[in-house]
mmCIF file with all atom_site columns, C-alpha atoms in Angstrom:
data_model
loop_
_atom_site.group_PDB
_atom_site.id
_atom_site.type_symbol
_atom_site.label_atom_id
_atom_site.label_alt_id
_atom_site.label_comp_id
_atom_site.label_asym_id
_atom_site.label_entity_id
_atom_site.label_seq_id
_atom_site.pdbx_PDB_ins_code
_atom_site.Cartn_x
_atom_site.Cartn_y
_atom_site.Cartn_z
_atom_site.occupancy
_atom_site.B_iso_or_equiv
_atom_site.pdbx_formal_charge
_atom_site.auth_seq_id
_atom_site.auth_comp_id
_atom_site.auth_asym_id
_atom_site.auth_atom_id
_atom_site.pdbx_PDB_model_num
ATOM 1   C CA . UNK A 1 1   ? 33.294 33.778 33.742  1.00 94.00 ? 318 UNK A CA 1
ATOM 2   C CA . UNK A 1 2   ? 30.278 32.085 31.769  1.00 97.00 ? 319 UNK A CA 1
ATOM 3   C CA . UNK A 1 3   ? 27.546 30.650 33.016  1.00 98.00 ? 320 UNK A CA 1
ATOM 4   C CA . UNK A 1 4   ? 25.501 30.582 30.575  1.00 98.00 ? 321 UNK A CA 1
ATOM 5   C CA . UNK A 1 5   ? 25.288 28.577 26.842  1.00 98.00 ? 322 UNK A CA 1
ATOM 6   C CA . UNK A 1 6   ? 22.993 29.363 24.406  1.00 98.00 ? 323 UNK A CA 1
ATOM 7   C CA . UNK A 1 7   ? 22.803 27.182 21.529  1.00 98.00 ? 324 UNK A CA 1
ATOM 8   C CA . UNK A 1 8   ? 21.975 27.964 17.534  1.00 97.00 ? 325 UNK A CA 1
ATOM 9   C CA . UNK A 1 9   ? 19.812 24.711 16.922  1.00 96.00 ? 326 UNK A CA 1
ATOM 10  C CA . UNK A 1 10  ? 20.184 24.080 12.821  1.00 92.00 ? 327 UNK A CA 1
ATOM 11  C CA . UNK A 1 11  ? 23.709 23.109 11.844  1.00 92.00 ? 328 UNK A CA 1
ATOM 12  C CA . UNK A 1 12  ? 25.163 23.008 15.618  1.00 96.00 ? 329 UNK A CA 1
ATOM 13  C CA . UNK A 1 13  ? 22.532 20.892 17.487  1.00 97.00 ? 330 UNK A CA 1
ATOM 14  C CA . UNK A 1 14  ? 21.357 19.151 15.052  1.00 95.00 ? 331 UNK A CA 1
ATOM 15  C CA . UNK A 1 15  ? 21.345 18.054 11.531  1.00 93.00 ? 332 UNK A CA 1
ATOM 16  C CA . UNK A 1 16  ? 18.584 19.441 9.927   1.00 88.00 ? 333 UNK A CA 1
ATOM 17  C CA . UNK A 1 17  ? 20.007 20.095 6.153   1.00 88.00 ? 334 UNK A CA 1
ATOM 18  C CA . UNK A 1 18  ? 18.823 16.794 4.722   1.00 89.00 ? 335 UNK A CA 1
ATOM 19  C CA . UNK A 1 19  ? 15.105 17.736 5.406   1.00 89.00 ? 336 UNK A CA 1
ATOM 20  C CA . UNK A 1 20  ? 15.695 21.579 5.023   1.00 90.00 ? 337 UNK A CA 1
ATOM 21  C CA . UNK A 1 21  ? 16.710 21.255 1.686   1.00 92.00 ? 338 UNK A CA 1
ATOM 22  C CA . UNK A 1 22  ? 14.422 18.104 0.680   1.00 93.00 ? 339 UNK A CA 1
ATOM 23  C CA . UNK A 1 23  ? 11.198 20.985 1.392   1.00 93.00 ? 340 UNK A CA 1
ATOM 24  C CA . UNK A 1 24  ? 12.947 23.899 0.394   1.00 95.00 ? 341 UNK A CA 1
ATOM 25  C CA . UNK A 1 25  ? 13.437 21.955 -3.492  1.00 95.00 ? 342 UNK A CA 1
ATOM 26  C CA . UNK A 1 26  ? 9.537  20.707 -3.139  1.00 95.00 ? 343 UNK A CA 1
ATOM 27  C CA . UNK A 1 27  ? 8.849  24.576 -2.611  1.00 96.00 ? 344 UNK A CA 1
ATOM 28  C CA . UNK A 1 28  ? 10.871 25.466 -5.827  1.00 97.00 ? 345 UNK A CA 1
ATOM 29  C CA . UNK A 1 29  ? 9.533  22.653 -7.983  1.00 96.00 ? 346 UNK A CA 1
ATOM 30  C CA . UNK A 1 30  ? 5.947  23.668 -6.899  1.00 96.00 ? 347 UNK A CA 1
ATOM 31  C CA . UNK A 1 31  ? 6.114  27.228 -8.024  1.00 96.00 ? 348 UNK A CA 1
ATOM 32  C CA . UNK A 1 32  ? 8.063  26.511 -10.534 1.00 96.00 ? 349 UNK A CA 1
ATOM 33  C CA . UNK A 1 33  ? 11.545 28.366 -9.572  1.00 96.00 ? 350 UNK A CA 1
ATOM 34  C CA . UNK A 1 34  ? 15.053 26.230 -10.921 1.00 95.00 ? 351 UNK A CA 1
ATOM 35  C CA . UNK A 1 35  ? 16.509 24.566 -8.694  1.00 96.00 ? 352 UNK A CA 1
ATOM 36  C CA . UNK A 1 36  ? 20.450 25.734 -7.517  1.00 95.00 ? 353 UNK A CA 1
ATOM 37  C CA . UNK A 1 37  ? 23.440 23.741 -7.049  1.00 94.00 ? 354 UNK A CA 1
ATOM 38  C CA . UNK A 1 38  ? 23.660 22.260 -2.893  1.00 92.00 ? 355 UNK A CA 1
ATOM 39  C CA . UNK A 1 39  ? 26.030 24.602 -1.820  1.00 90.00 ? 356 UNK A CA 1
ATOM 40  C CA . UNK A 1 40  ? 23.354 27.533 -2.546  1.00 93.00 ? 357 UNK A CA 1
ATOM 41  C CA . UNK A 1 41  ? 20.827 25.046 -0.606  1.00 93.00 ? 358 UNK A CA 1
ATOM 42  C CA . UNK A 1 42  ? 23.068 24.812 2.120   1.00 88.00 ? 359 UNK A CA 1
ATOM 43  C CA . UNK A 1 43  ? 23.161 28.312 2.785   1.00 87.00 ? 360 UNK A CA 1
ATOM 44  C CA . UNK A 1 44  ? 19.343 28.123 3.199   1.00 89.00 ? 361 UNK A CA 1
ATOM 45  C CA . UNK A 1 45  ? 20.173 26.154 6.759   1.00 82.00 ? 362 UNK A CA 1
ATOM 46  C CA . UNK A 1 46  ? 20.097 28.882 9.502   1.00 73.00 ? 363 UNK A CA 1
ATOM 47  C CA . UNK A 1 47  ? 19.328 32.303 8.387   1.00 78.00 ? 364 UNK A CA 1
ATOM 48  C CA . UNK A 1 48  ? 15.483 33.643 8.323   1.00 81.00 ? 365 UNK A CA 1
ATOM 49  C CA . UNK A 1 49  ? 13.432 32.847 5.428   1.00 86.00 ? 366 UNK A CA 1
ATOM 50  C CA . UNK A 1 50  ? 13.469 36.723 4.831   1.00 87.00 ? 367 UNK A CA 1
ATOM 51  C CA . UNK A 1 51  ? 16.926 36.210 3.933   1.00 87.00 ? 368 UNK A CA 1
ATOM 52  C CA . UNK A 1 52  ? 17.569 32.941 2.684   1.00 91.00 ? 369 UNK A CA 1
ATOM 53  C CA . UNK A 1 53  ? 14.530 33.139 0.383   1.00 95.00 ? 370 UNK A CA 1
ATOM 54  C CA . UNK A 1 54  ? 14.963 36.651 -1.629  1.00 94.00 ? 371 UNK A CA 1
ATOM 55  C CA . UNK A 1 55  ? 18.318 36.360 -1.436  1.00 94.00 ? 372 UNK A CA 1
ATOM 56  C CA . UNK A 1 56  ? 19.743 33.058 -2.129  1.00 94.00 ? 373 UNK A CA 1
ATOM 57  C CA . UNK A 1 57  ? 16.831 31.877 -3.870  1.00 96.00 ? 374 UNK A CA 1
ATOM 58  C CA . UNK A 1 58  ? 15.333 34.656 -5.908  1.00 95.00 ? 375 UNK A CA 1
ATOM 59  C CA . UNK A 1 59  ? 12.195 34.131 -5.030  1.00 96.00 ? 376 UNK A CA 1
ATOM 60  C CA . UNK A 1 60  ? 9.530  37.104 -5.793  1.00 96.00 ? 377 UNK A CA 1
ATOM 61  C CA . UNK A 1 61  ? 8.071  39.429 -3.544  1.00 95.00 ? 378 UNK A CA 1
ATOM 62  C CA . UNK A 1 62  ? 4.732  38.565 -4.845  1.00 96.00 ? 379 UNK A CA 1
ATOM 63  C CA . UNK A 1 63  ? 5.668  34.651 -3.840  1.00 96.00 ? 380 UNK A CA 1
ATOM 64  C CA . UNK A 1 64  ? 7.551  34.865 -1.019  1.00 95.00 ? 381 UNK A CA 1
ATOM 65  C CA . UNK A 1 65  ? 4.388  34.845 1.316   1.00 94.00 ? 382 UNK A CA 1
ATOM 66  C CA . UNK A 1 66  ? 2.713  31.781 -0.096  1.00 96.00 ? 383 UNK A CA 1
ATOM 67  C CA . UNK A 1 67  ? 5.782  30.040 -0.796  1.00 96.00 ? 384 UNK A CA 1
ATOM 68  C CA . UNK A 1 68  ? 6.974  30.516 3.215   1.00 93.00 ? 385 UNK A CA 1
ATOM 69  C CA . UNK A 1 69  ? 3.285  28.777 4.276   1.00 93.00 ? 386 UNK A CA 1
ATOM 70  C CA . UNK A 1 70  ? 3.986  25.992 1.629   1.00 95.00 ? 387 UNK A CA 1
ATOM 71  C CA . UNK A 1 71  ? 7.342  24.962 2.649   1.00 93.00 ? 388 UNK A CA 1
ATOM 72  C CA . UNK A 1 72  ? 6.315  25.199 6.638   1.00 89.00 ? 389 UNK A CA 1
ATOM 73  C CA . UNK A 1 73  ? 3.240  22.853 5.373   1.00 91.00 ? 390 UNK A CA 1
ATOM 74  C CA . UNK A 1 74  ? 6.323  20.523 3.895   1.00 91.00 ? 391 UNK A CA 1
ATOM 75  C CA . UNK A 1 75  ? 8.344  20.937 7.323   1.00 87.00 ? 392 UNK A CA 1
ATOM 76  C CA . UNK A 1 76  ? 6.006  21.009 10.182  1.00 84.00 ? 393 UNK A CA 1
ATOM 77  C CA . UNK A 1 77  ? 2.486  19.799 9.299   1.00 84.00 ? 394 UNK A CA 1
ATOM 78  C CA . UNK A 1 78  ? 4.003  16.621 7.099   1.00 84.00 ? 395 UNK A CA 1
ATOM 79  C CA . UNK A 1 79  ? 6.343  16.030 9.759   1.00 84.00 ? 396 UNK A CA 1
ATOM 80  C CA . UNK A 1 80  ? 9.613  16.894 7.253   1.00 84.00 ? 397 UNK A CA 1
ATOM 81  C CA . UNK A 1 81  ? 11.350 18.665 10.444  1.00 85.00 ? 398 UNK A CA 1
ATOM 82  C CA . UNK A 1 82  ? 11.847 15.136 12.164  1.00 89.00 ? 399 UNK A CA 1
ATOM 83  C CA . UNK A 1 83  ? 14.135 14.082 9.866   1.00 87.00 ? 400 UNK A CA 1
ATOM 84  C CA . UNK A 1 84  ? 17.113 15.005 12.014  1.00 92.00 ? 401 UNK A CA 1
ATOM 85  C CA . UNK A 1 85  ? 19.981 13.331 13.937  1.00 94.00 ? 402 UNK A CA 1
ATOM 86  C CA . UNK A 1 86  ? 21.500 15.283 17.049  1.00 97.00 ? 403 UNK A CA 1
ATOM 87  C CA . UNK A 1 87  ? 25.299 15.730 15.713  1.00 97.00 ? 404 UNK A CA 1
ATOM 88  C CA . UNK A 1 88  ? 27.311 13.299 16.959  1.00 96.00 ? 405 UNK A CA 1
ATOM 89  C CA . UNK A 1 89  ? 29.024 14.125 20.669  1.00 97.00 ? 406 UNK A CA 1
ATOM 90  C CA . UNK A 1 90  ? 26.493 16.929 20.764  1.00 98.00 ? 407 UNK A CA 1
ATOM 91  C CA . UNK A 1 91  ? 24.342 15.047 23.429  1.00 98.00 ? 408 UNK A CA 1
ATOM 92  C CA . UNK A 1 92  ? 27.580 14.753 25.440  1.00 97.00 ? 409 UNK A CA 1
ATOM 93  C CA . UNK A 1 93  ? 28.539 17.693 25.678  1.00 98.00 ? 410 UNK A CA 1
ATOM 94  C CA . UNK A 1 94  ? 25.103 19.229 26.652  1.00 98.00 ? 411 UNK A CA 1
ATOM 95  C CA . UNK A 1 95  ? 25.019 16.366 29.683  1.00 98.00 ? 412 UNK A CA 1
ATOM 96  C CA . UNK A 1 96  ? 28.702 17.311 30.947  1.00 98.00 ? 413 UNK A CA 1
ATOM 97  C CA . UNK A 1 97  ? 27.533 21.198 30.493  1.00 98.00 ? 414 UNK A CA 1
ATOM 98  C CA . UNK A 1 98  ? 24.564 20.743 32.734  1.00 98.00 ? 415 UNK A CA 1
ATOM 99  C CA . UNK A 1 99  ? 26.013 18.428 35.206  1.00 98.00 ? 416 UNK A CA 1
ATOM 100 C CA . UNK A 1 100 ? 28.757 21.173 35.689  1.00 97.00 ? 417 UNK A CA 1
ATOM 101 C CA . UNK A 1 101 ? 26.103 23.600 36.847  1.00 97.00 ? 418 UNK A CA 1
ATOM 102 C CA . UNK A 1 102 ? 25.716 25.452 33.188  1.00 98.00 ? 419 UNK A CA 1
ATOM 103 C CA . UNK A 1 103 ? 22.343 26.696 32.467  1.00 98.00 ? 420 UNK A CA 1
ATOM 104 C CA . UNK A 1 104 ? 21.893 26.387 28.608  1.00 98.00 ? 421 UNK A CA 1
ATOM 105 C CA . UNK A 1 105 ? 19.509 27.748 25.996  1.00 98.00 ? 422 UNK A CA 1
ATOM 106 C CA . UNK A 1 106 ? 18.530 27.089 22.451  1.00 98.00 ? 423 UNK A CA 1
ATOM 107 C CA . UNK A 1 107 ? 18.522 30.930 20.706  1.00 97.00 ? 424 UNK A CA 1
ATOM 108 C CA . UNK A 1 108 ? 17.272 29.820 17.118  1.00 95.00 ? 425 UNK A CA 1
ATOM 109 C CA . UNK A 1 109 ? 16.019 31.820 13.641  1.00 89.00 ? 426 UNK A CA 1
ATOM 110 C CA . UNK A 1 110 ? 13.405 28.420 13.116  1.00 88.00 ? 427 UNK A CA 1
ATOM 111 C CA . UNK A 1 111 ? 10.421 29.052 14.952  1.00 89.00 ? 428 UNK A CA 1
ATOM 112 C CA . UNK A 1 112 ? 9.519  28.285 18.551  1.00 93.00 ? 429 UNK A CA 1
ATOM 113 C CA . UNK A 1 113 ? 6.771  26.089 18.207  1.00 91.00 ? 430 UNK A CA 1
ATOM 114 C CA . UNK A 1 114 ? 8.612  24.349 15.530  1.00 90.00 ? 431 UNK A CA 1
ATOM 115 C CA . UNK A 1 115 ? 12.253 24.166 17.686  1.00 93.00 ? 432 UNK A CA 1
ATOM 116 C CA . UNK A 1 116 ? 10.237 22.349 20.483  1.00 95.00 ? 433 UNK A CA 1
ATOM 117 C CA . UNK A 1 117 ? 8.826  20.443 18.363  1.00 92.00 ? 434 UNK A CA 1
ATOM 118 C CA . UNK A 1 118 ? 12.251 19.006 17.060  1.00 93.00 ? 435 UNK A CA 1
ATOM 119 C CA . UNK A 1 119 ? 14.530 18.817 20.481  1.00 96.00 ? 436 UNK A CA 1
ATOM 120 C CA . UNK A 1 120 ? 11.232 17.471 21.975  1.00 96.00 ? 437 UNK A CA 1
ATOM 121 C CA . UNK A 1 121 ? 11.031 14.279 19.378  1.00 94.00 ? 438 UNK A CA 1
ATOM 122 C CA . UNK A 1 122 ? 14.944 13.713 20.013  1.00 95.00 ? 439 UNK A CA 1
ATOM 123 C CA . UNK A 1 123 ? 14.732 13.545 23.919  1.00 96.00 ? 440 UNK A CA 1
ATOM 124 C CA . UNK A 1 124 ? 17.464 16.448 24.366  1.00 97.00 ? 441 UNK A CA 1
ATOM 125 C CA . UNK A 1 125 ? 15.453 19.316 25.506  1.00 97.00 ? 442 UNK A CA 1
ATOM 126 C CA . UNK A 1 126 ? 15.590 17.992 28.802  1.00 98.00 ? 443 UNK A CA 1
ATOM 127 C CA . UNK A 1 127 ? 18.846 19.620 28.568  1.00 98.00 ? 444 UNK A CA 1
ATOM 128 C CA . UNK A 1 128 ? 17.527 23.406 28.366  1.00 98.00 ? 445 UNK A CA 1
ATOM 129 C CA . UNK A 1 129 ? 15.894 25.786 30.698  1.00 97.00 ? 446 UNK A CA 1
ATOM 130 C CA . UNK A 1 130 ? 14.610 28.025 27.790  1.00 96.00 ? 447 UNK A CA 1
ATOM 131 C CA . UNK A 1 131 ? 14.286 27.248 24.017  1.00 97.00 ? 448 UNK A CA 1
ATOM 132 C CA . UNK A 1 132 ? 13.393 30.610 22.396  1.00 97.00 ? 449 UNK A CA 1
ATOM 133 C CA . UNK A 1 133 ? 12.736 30.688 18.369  1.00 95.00 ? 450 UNK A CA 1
ATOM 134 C CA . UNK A 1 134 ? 11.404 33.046 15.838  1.00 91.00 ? 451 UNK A CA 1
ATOM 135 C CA . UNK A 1 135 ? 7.968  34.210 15.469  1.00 88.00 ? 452 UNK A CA 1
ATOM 136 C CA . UNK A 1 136 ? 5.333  33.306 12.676  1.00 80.00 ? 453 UNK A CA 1
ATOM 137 C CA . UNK A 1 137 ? 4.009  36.893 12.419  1.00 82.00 ? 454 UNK A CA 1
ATOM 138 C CA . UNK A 1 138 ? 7.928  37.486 12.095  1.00 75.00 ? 455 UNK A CA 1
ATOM 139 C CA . UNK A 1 139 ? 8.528  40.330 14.615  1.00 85.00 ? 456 UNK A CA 1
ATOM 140 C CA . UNK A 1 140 ? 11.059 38.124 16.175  1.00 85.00 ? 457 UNK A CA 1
ATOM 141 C CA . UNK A 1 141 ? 13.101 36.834 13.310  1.00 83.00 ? 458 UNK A CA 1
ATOM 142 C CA . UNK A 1 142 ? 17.283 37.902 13.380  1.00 91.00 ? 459 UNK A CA 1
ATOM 143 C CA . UNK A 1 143 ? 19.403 36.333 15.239  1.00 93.00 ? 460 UNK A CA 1
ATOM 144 C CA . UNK A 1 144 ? 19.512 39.133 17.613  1.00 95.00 ? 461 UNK A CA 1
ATOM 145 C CA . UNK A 1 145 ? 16.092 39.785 18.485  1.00 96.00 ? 462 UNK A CA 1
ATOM 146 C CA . UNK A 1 146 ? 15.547 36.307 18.947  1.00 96.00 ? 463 UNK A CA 1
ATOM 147 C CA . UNK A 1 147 ? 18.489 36.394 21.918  1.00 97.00 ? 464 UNK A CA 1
ATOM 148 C CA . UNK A 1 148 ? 17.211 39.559 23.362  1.00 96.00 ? 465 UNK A CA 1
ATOM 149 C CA . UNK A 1 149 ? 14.347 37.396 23.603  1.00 96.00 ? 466 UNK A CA 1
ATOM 150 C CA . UNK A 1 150 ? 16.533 34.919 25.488  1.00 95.00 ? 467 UNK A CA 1
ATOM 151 C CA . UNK A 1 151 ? 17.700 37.540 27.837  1.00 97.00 ? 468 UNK A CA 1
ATOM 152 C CA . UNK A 1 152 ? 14.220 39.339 28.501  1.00 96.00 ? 469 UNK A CA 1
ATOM 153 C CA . UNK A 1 153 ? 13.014 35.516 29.752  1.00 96.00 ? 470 UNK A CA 1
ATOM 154 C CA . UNK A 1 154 ? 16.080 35.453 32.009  1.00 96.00 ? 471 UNK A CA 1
ATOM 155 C CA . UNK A 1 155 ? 16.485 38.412 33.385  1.00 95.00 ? 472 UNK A CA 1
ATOM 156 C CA . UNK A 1 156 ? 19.156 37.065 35.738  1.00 96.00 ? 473 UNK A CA 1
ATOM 157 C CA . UNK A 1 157 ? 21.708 36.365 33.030  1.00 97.00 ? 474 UNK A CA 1
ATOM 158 C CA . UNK A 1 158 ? 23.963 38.696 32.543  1.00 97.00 ? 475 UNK A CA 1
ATOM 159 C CA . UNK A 1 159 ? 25.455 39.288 28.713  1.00 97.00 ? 476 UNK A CA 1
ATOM 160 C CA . UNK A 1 160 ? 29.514 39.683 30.452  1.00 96.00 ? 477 UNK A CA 1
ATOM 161 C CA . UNK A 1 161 ? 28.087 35.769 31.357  1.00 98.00 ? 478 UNK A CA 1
ATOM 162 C CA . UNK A 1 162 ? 26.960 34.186 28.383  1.00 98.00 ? 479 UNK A CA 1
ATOM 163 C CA . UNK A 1 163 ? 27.961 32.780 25.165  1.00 98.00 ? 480 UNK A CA 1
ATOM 164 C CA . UNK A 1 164 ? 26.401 31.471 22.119  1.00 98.00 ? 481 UNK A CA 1
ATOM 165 C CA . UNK A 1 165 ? 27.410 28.589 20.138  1.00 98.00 ? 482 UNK A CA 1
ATOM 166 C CA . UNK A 1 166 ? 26.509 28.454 16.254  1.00 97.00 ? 483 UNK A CA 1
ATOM 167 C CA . UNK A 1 167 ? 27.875 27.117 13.077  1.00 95.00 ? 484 UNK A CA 1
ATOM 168 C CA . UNK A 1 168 ? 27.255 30.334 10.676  1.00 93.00 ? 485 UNK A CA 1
ATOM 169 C CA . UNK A 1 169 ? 28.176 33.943 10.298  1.00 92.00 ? 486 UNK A CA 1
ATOM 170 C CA . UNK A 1 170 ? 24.677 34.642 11.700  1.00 92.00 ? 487 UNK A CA 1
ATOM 171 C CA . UNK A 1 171 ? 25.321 33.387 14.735  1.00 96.00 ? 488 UNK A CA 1
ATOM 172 C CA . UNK A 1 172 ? 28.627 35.656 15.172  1.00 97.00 ? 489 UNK A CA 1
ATOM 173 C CA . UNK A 1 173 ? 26.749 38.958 13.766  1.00 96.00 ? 490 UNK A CA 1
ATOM 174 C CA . UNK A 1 174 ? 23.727 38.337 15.727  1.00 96.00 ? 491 UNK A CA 1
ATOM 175 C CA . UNK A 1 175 ? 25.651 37.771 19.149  1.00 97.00 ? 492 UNK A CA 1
ATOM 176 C CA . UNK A 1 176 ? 28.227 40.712 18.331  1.00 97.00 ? 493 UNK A CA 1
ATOM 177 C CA . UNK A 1 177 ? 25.293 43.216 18.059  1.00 97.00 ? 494 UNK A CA 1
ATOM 178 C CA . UNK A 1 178 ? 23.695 42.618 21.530  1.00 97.00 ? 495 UNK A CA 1
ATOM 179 C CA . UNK A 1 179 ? 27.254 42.391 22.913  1.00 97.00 ? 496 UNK A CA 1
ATOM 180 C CA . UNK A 1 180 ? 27.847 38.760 23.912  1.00 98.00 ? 497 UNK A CA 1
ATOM 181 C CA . UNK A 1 181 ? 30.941 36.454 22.618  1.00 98.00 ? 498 UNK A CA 1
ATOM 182 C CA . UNK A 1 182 ? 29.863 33.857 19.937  1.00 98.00 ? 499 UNK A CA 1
ATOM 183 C CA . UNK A 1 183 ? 31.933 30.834 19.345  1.00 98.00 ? 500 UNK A CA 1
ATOM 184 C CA . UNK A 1 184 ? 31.858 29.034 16.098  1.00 98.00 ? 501 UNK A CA 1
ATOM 185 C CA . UNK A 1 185 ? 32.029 25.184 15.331  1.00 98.00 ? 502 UNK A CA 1
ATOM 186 C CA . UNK A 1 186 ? 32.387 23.519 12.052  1.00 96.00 ? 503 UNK A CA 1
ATOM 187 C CA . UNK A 1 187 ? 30.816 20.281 12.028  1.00 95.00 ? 504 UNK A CA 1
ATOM 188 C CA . UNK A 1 188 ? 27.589 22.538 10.661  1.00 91.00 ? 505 UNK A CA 1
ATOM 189 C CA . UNK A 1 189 ? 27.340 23.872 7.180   1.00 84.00 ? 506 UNK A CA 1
ATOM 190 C CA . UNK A 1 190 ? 29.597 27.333 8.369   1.00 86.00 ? 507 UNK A CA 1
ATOM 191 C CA . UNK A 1 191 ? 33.336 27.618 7.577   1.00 92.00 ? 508 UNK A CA 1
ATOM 192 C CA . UNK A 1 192 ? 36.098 28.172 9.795   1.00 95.00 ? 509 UNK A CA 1
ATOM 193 C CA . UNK A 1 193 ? 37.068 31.271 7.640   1.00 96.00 ? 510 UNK A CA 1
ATOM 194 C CA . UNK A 1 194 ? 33.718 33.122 7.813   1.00 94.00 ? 511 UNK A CA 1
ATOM 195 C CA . UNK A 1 195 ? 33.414 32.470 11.674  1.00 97.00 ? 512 UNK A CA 1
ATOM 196 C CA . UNK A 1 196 ? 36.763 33.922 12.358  1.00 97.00 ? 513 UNK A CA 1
ATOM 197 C CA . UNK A 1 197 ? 36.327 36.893 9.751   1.00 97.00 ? 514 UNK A CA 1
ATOM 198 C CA . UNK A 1 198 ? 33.114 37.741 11.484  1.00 97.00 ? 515 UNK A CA 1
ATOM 199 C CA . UNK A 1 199 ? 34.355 38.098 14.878  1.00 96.00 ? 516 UNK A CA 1
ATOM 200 C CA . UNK A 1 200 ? 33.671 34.185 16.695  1.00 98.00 ? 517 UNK A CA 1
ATOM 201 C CA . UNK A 1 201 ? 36.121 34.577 19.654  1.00 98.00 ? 518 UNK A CA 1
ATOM 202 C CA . UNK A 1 202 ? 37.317 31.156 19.026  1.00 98.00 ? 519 UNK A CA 1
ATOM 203 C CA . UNK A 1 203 ? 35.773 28.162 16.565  1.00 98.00 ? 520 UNK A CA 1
ATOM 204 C CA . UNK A 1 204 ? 36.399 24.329 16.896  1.00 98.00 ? 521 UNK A CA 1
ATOM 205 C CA . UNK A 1 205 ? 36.238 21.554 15.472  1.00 97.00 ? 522 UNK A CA 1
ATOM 206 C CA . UNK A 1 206 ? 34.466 19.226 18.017  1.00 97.00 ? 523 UNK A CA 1
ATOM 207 C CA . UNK A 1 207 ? 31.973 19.354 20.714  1.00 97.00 ? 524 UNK A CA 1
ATOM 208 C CA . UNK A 1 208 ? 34.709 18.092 23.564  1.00 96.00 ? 525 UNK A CA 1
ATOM 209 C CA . UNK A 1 209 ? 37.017 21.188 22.374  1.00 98.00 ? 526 UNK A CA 1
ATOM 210 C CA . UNK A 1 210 ? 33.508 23.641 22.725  1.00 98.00 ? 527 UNK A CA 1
ATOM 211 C CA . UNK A 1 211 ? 33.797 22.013 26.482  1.00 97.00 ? 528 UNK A CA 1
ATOM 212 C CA . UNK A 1 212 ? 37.107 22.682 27.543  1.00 97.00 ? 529 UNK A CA 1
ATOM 213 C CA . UNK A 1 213 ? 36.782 26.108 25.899  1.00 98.00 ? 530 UNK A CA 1
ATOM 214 C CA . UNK A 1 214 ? 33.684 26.806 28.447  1.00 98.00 ? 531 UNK A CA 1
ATOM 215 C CA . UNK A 1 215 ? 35.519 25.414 31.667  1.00 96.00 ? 532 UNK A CA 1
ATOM 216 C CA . UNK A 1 216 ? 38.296 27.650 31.552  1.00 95.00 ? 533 UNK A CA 1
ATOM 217 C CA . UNK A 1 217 ? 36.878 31.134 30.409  1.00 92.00 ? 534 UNK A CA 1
#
């Protein structure tokens, strides 16, 4: 039976690709890397930097540092990260969750300060008991350790009791690994095909069908 919902925040929360990519082409530009088509951009939205960087971007190991600092300068300092829309029924779906008696959870790779910073200026983390993100020093960073994070500041949930929603292949590895159920939705920059493949226990199109889904399992 779940109680519990845990949320990926980029890509199922929110929109946050605009801005994500807008910083993430300033970075480029400024060191002086080529710019790649959008659907290698899009990739960018959701994984860690210490993935999406080296691998999707080819930046250098002797860049990657001062290149992470300039883009979070772009993103949280200048205010880039506010340039996001909560995905449309979204907001609906976390009110009907919570008036059910659902406890809910953001479980994001973007980091906490920055996460809180984001649901704050949007008015929905009303809707969450616990928002847990990466770290800067980057000790929390996969998608896993940032849900055993979750779980270590709720002791009382138990993993047979909780689910995570997210829009990428991330999401399903990361929530696989620690032994929960993820399921996918495709309104985020994900495909139906790479949820399924690996392992999303079921993946939707829209946030009413994520609700139905919840109230009977």
């Amino acid at each position: 039976m779940i109680k519990n919902v845990y949320f990926d925040l980029d890509g199922t929360l929110i929109d946050s690709a605009p801005s994500i990519i807008t910083c993430i082409k300033r970075t480029l530009e400024k060191y002086g890397y080529d710019i790649p088509d959008y659907s290698t951009l899009l990739k960018c939205v959701g994984p860690p930097f210490t993935k999406s960087f080296p691998e999707y971007l080819h930046v250098r190991d002797e860049d990657f540092v001062e290149m992470v600092a300039y883009y979070r300068n772009l993103y949280d300092k200048e205010n880039g990260c506010l340039e996001v829309e909560v995905f449309e029924g979204v907001e609906g779906l976390l009110g009907a969750l919570v008036k059910r008696g659902y406890c809910l959870g953001v479980c994001t790779s973007k980091p906490e300060a920055v996460s809180r910073k984001i649901l704050g200026h949007l008015g929905i983390d009303k809707y969450f008991t616990e928002i847990c993100g990466a770290t800067l020093d980057a000790k929390v960073n996969t998608k896993a350790q940032v849900l055993e994070l979750c779980f270590k500041r709720s002791p009382w949930h138990l993993k047979d009791e909780t689910i995570l929603i997210g829009d990428t292949e991330f999401d399903c590895i990361g929530a696989n690994s620690i032994g929960i159920d993820c399921v996918g939705i495709t309104w985020g920059s994900g495909t139906r095909e790479d949820l399924e493949h690996h392992g999303a226990v079921a993946v939707f199109d829209y946030p009413d069908e994520v609700l139905n889904y919840i109230e009977t399992n």
